[in-house]
CSV table of C-alpha atoms in Angstrom, one decimal:
chain,number,residue,atom,x,y,z
D,1,GLU,CA,101.5,121.5,117.6
D,2,ASP,CA,101.5,117.7,118.3
D,3,GLN,CA,104.9,116.1,118.2
D,4,VAL,CA,106.2,112.5,118.3
D,5,THR,CA,109.8,111.6,118.8
D,6,GLN,CA,111.1,108.1,118.5
D,7,SER,CA,114.4,106.7,119.8
D,8,PRO,CA,116.7,105.2,118.8
D,9,GLU,CA,116.5,105.9,115.1
D,10,ALA,CA,118.1,102.5,114.5
D,11,LEU,CA,118.7,99.5,116.7
D,12,ARG,CA,120.6,96.3,116.0
D,13,LEU,CA,120.1,93.3,118.3
D,14,GLN,CA,121.1,89.7,118.4
D,15,GLU,CA,118.4,87.1,118.3
D,16,GLY,CA,117.0,86.6,121.8
D,17,GLU,CA,118.3,90.0,123.1
D,18,SER,CA,115.4,91.9,124.6
D,19,SER,CA,115.2,95.7,124.4
D,20,SER,CA,112.8,98.6,124.3
D,21,LEU,CA,111.9,101.3,121.8
D,22,ASN,CA,110.8,104.7,123.0
D,23,CYS,CA,108.1,107.1,121.8
D,24,SER,CA,107.9,110.5,123.5
D,25,TYR,CA,104.9,112.7,122.6
D,26,THR,CA,103.4,116.1,123.2
D,27,VAL,CA,99.8,116.5,122.4
D,28,SER,CA,97.0,118.9,123.5
D,29,GLY,CA,94.9,116.0,124.7
D,30,LEU,CA,95.6,112.4,123.9
D,31,ARG,CA,92.8,110.5,122.2
D,32,GLY,CA,95.0,107.5,121.4
D,33,LEU,CA,98.6,106.4,120.8
D,34,PHE,CA,99.2,103.8,118.1
D,35,TRP,CA,102.0,101.5,117.2
D,36,TYR,CA,102.6,100.2,113.7
D,37,ARG,CA,105.1,97.9,112.1
D,38,GLN,CA,106.4,98.6,108.6
D,39,ASP,CA,108.3,96.2,106.4
D,40,PRO,CA,110.4,97.5,103.5
D,41,GLY,CA,108.3,98.5,100.5
D,42,LYS,CA,105.1,98.0,102.3
D,43,GLY,CA,102.5,100.0,104.1
D,44,PRO,CA,102.4,100.2,107.9
D,45,GLU,CA,100.6,97.4,109.7
D,46,PHE,CA,98.6,98.2,112.9
D,47,LEU,CA,99.8,96.7,116.1
D,48,PHE,CA,98.3,98.4,119.2
D,49,THR,CA,96.2,101.3,120.4
D,50,LEU,CA,96.8,102.7,123.9
D,51,TYR,CA,94.4,105.2,125.5
D,52,SER,CA,95.5,106.1,129.0
D,53,ALA,CA,98.6,106.1,131.3
D,54,GLY,CA,99.2,102.7,132.8
D,55,GLU,CA,97.7,100.8,130.0
D,56,GLU,CA,99.5,97.8,128.5
D,57,LYS,CA,98.9,95.7,125.4
D,58,GLU,CA,100.7,92.5,124.3
D,59,LYS,CA,101.0,90.6,121.1
D,60,GLU,CA,103.4,87.7,120.8
D,61,ARG,CA,106.9,89.0,121.7
D,62,LEU,CA,105.7,92.7,121.8
D,63,LYS,CA,104.4,94.6,124.7
D,64,ALA,CA,103.4,98.3,124.5
D,65,THR,CA,103.1,100.5,127.6
D,66,LEU,CA,102.0,104.1,128.1
D,67,THR,CA,102.7,106.9,130.5
D,68,LYS,CA,101.6,110.6,130.3
D,69,LYS,CA,104.6,111.5,128.3
D,70,GLU,CA,105.9,108.4,126.5
D,71,SER,CA,105.2,104.9,125.3
D,72,PHE,CA,107.5,102.0,125.2
D,73,LEU,CA,107.5,99.0,122.8
D,74,HIS,CA,109.2,96.2,124.6
D,75,ILE,CA,110.5,93.3,122.5
D,76,THR,CA,111.2,90.1,124.3
D,77,ALA,CA,113.6,87.5,122.9
D,78,PRO,CA,113.2,88.8,119.4
D,79,LYS,CA,113.6,86.7,116.2
D,80,PRO,CA,114.9,87.8,112.8
D,81,GLU,CA,111.4,88.1,111.5
D,82,ASP,CA,110.8,90.9,114.0
D,83,SER,CA,113.1,93.1,111.9
D,84,ALA,CA,111.1,96.1,110.6
D,85,THR,CA,110.6,99.8,111.2
D,86,TYR,CA,108.3,100.5,114.1
D,87,LEU,CA,106.2,103.6,114.0
D,88,CYS,CA,104.5,105.4,116.8
D,89,ALA,CA,101.6,107.9,116.2
D,90,VAL,CA,99.3,110.0,118.3
D,91,GLN,CA,95.8,111.3,117.8
D,92,ALA,CA,94.8,114.4,119.6
D,93,ASP,CA,91.4,115.3,121.0
D,94,SER,CA,91.4,118.5,119.0
D,95,VAL,CA,91.0,116.8,115.6
D,96,GLY,CA,87.5,117.2,114.4
D,97,GLY,CA,85.7,115.2,111.7
D,98,ALA,CA,88.3,112.5,111.1
D,99,ASP,CA,91.0,110.9,113.0
D,100,GLY,CA,94.3,112.2,111.6
D,101,LEU,CA,97.4,110.8,113.2
D,102,THR,CA,100.8,112.5,113.8
D,103,PHE,CA,103.6,110.0,113.3
D,104,GLY,CA,107.1,109.7,114.6
D,105,LYS,CA,109.9,109.0,112.2
D,106,GLY,CA,110.2,105.4,113.3
D,107,THR,CA,112.8,103.1,114.8
D,108,HIS,CA,114.5,100.8,112.3
D,109,LEU,CA,115.1,97.5,114.1
D,110,ILE,CA,117.4,94.7,112.9
D,111,ILE,CA,117.6,91.3,114.6
D,112,GLN,CA,120.6,89.3,113.7
D,113,PRO,CA,120.5,85.5,113.8
A,1,ASP,CA,92.8,89.5,101.8
A,2,VAL,CA,93.7,92.9,100.4
A,3,LYS,CA,91.6,95.6,102.0
A,4,VAL,CA,93.2,98.9,100.8
A,5,THR,CA,94.4,98.8,97.2
A,6,GLN,CA,96.5,101.4,95.6
A,7,SER,CA,96.4,101.3,91.8
A,8,SER,CA,100.1,101.4,91.1
A,9,ARG,CA,103.2,100.2,93.0
A,10,TYR,CA,105.6,102.3,90.9
A,11,LEU,CA,105.1,105.3,88.7
A,12,VAL,CA,107.5,107.5,86.8
A,13,LYS,CA,106.1,110.9,85.6
A,14,ARG,CA,107.6,113.9,83.9
A,15,THR,CA,107.7,117.4,85.5
A,16,GLY,CA,104.5,119.3,84.8
A,17,GLU,CA,102.3,116.2,84.2
A,18,LYS,CA,99.0,115.8,85.9
A,19,VAL,CA,99.2,112.7,88.1
A,20,PHE,CA,96.4,110.7,89.6
A,21,LEU,CA,96.9,108.2,92.4
A,22,GLU,CA,94.0,106.0,93.1
A,23,CYS,CA,93.0,104.2,96.3
A,24,VAL,CA,90.1,101.8,96.9
A,25,GLN,CA,89.1,100.2,100.2
A,26,ASP,CA,86.6,97.4,100.7
A,27,MET,CA,85.9,97.8,104.4
A,28,ASP,CA,83.1,100.4,104.2
A,29,HIS,CA,85.3,102.9,106.2
A,30,GLU,CA,84.1,106.5,106.4
A,31,ASN,CA,87.6,108.0,106.8
A,32,MET,CA,90.3,107.9,104.2
A,33,PHE,CA,93.8,109.5,104.2
A,34,TRP,CA,96.7,110.3,101.9
A,35,TYR,CA,100.2,110.4,103.4
A,36,ARG,CA,103.6,110.8,101.9
A,37,GLN,CA,106.7,109.1,103.4
A,38,ASP,CA,110.2,110.4,103.0
A,39,PRO,CA,113.5,109.3,104.5
A,40,GLY,CA,114.2,111.4,107.6
A,41,LEU,CA,110.8,113.1,107.5
A,42,GLY,CA,108.5,110.2,108.3
A,43,LEU,CA,104.9,110.1,107.4
A,44,ARG,CA,103.2,113.4,106.7
A,45,LEU,CA,99.4,113.9,106.1
A,46,ILE,CA,98.5,115.5,102.8
A,47,TYR,CA,94.7,115.3,102.8
A,48,PHE,CA,91.9,113.4,104.5
A,49,SER,CA,88.2,112.8,104.0
A,50,TYR,CA,85.6,111.8,106.5
A,51,ASP,CA,82.7,111.4,104.1
A,52,VAL,CA,81.9,111.4,100.4
A,53,LYS,CA,82.6,114.7,98.8
A,54,MET,CA,84.2,116.0,102.0
A,55,LYS,CA,87.9,116.8,102.2
A,56,GLU,CA,90.2,118.4,104.7
A,57,LYS,CA,93.8,119.7,104.3
A,58,GLY,CA,96.4,117.9,106.3
A,59,ASP,CA,99.9,119.2,107.1
A,60,ILE,CA,101.3,119.5,103.6
A,61,PRO,CA,98.5,120.0,101.1
A,62,GLU,CA,100.3,122.4,98.8
A,63,GLY,CA,100.6,121.1,95.2
A,64,TYR,CA,98.0,118.4,95.8
A,65,SER,CA,94.2,118.0,95.5
A,66,VAL,CA,91.9,115.1,96.2
A,67,SER,CA,88.6,113.7,95.1
A,68,ARG,CA,86.1,111.4,96.9
A,69,GLU,CA,83.1,110.8,94.7
A,70,LYS,CA,82.3,107.4,96.2
A,71,LYS,CA,82.8,106.1,99.7
A,72,GLU,CA,85.3,103.4,98.7
A,73,ARG,CA,87.5,105.5,96.5
A,74,PHE,CA,89.9,108.4,97.4
A,75,SER,CA,92.1,109.9,94.7
A,76,LEU,CA,95.1,112.1,95.1
A,77,ILE,CA,95.9,114.5,92.3
A,78,LEU,CA,99.2,116.2,91.6
A,79,GLU,CA,98.1,119.1,89.4
A,80,SER,CA,101.5,119.8,87.9
A,81,ALA,CA,104.1,117.3,89.2
A,82,SER,CA,107.4,118.6,90.4
A,83,THR,CA,110.6,116.8,91.4
A,84,ASN,CA,110.1,117.6,95.1
A,85,GLN,CA,107.0,115.4,94.9
A,86,THR,CA,109.1,112.3,94.3
A,87,SER,CA,108.1,110.2,97.3
A,88,MET,CA,106.3,107.1,98.6
A,89,TYR,CA,102.6,107.8,98.8
A,90,LEU,CA,100.4,105.8,101.2
A,91,CYS,CA,96.7,105.7,101.4
A,92,ALA,CA,94.9,104.6,104.5
A,93,SER,CA,91.3,104.1,105.8
A,94,SER,CA,89.7,103.8,109.2
A,95,SER,CA,86.3,103.5,110.8
A,96,PRO,CA,85.3,106.3,113.1
A,97,TYR,CA,85.6,105.9,116.8
A,98,HIS,CA,82.9,103.8,118.3
A,99,PHE,CA,80.9,105.3,121.1
A,100,SER,CA,83.0,103.5,123.6
A,101,GLY,CA,86.1,105.2,122.2
A,102,VAL,CA,87.7,102.0,120.9
A,103,HIS,CA,89.7,102.6,117.7
A,104,TYR,CA,91.2,99.8,115.6
A,105,GLY,CA,93.8,101.8,113.8
A,106,TYR,CA,94.4,102.6,110.2
A,107,THR,CA,94.6,100.1,107.4
A,108,PHE,CA,97.2,101.1,104.9
A,109,GLY,CA,97.7,100.3,101.3
A,110,SER,CA,101.0,98.9,100.0
A,111,GLY,CA,102.1,102.4,98.8
A,112,THR,CA,102.9,104.0,95.4
A,113,ARG,CA,106.5,105.0,94.8
A,114,LEU,CA,106.3,108.0,92.6
A,115,THR,CA,109.4,109.4,90.8
A,116,VAL,CA,109.1,112.7,89.0
A,117,VAL,CA,111.8,113.3,86.4
């Protein structure tokens, strides 16, 4: 069974204080690892897809990296508008027909001014 | 610029009622999904569809059914609503993997918060 574990569950940072969110996964064969951002009362918003160990993707203050067992979302010099819940999800090779994802429970990030 | 539209943001229904949640996407995506999201449990897949009139059970299909008569529309049906189905319901769509394996992720709707009393 595919599993995704995110840590920490919640993280409070000061504005400008860089940090990393962790996503550990077990999957029969990784087809892709996804990061999403979710604001309160809204649906998740796609950020990145990573496919193989060693891959990195960047978007503004966010950088996602991937190893064979985990992914990190690095947040550099965050601003209050980066406050959100960040979700990690994996897609396994074994899923046929459509691309169902298995999600972690998310990290609730708060950036204080 | 809304691409996945869920018909209701908030719904309150009574136990035993038949409930329909509607989702429409305008991106010509083949794949559509219904998830529910609960505190402490995260997102869980209820059903998905990869083509018109096709449906597959996800991880928690019990108590739900779906309908996909047109490519752009995917409906979630609660045959007899129960209080344990109180949740946030999220619809999503995606295009299939391209031959090069590039995937651009899901596009989610804004969600329907359903309360069953």
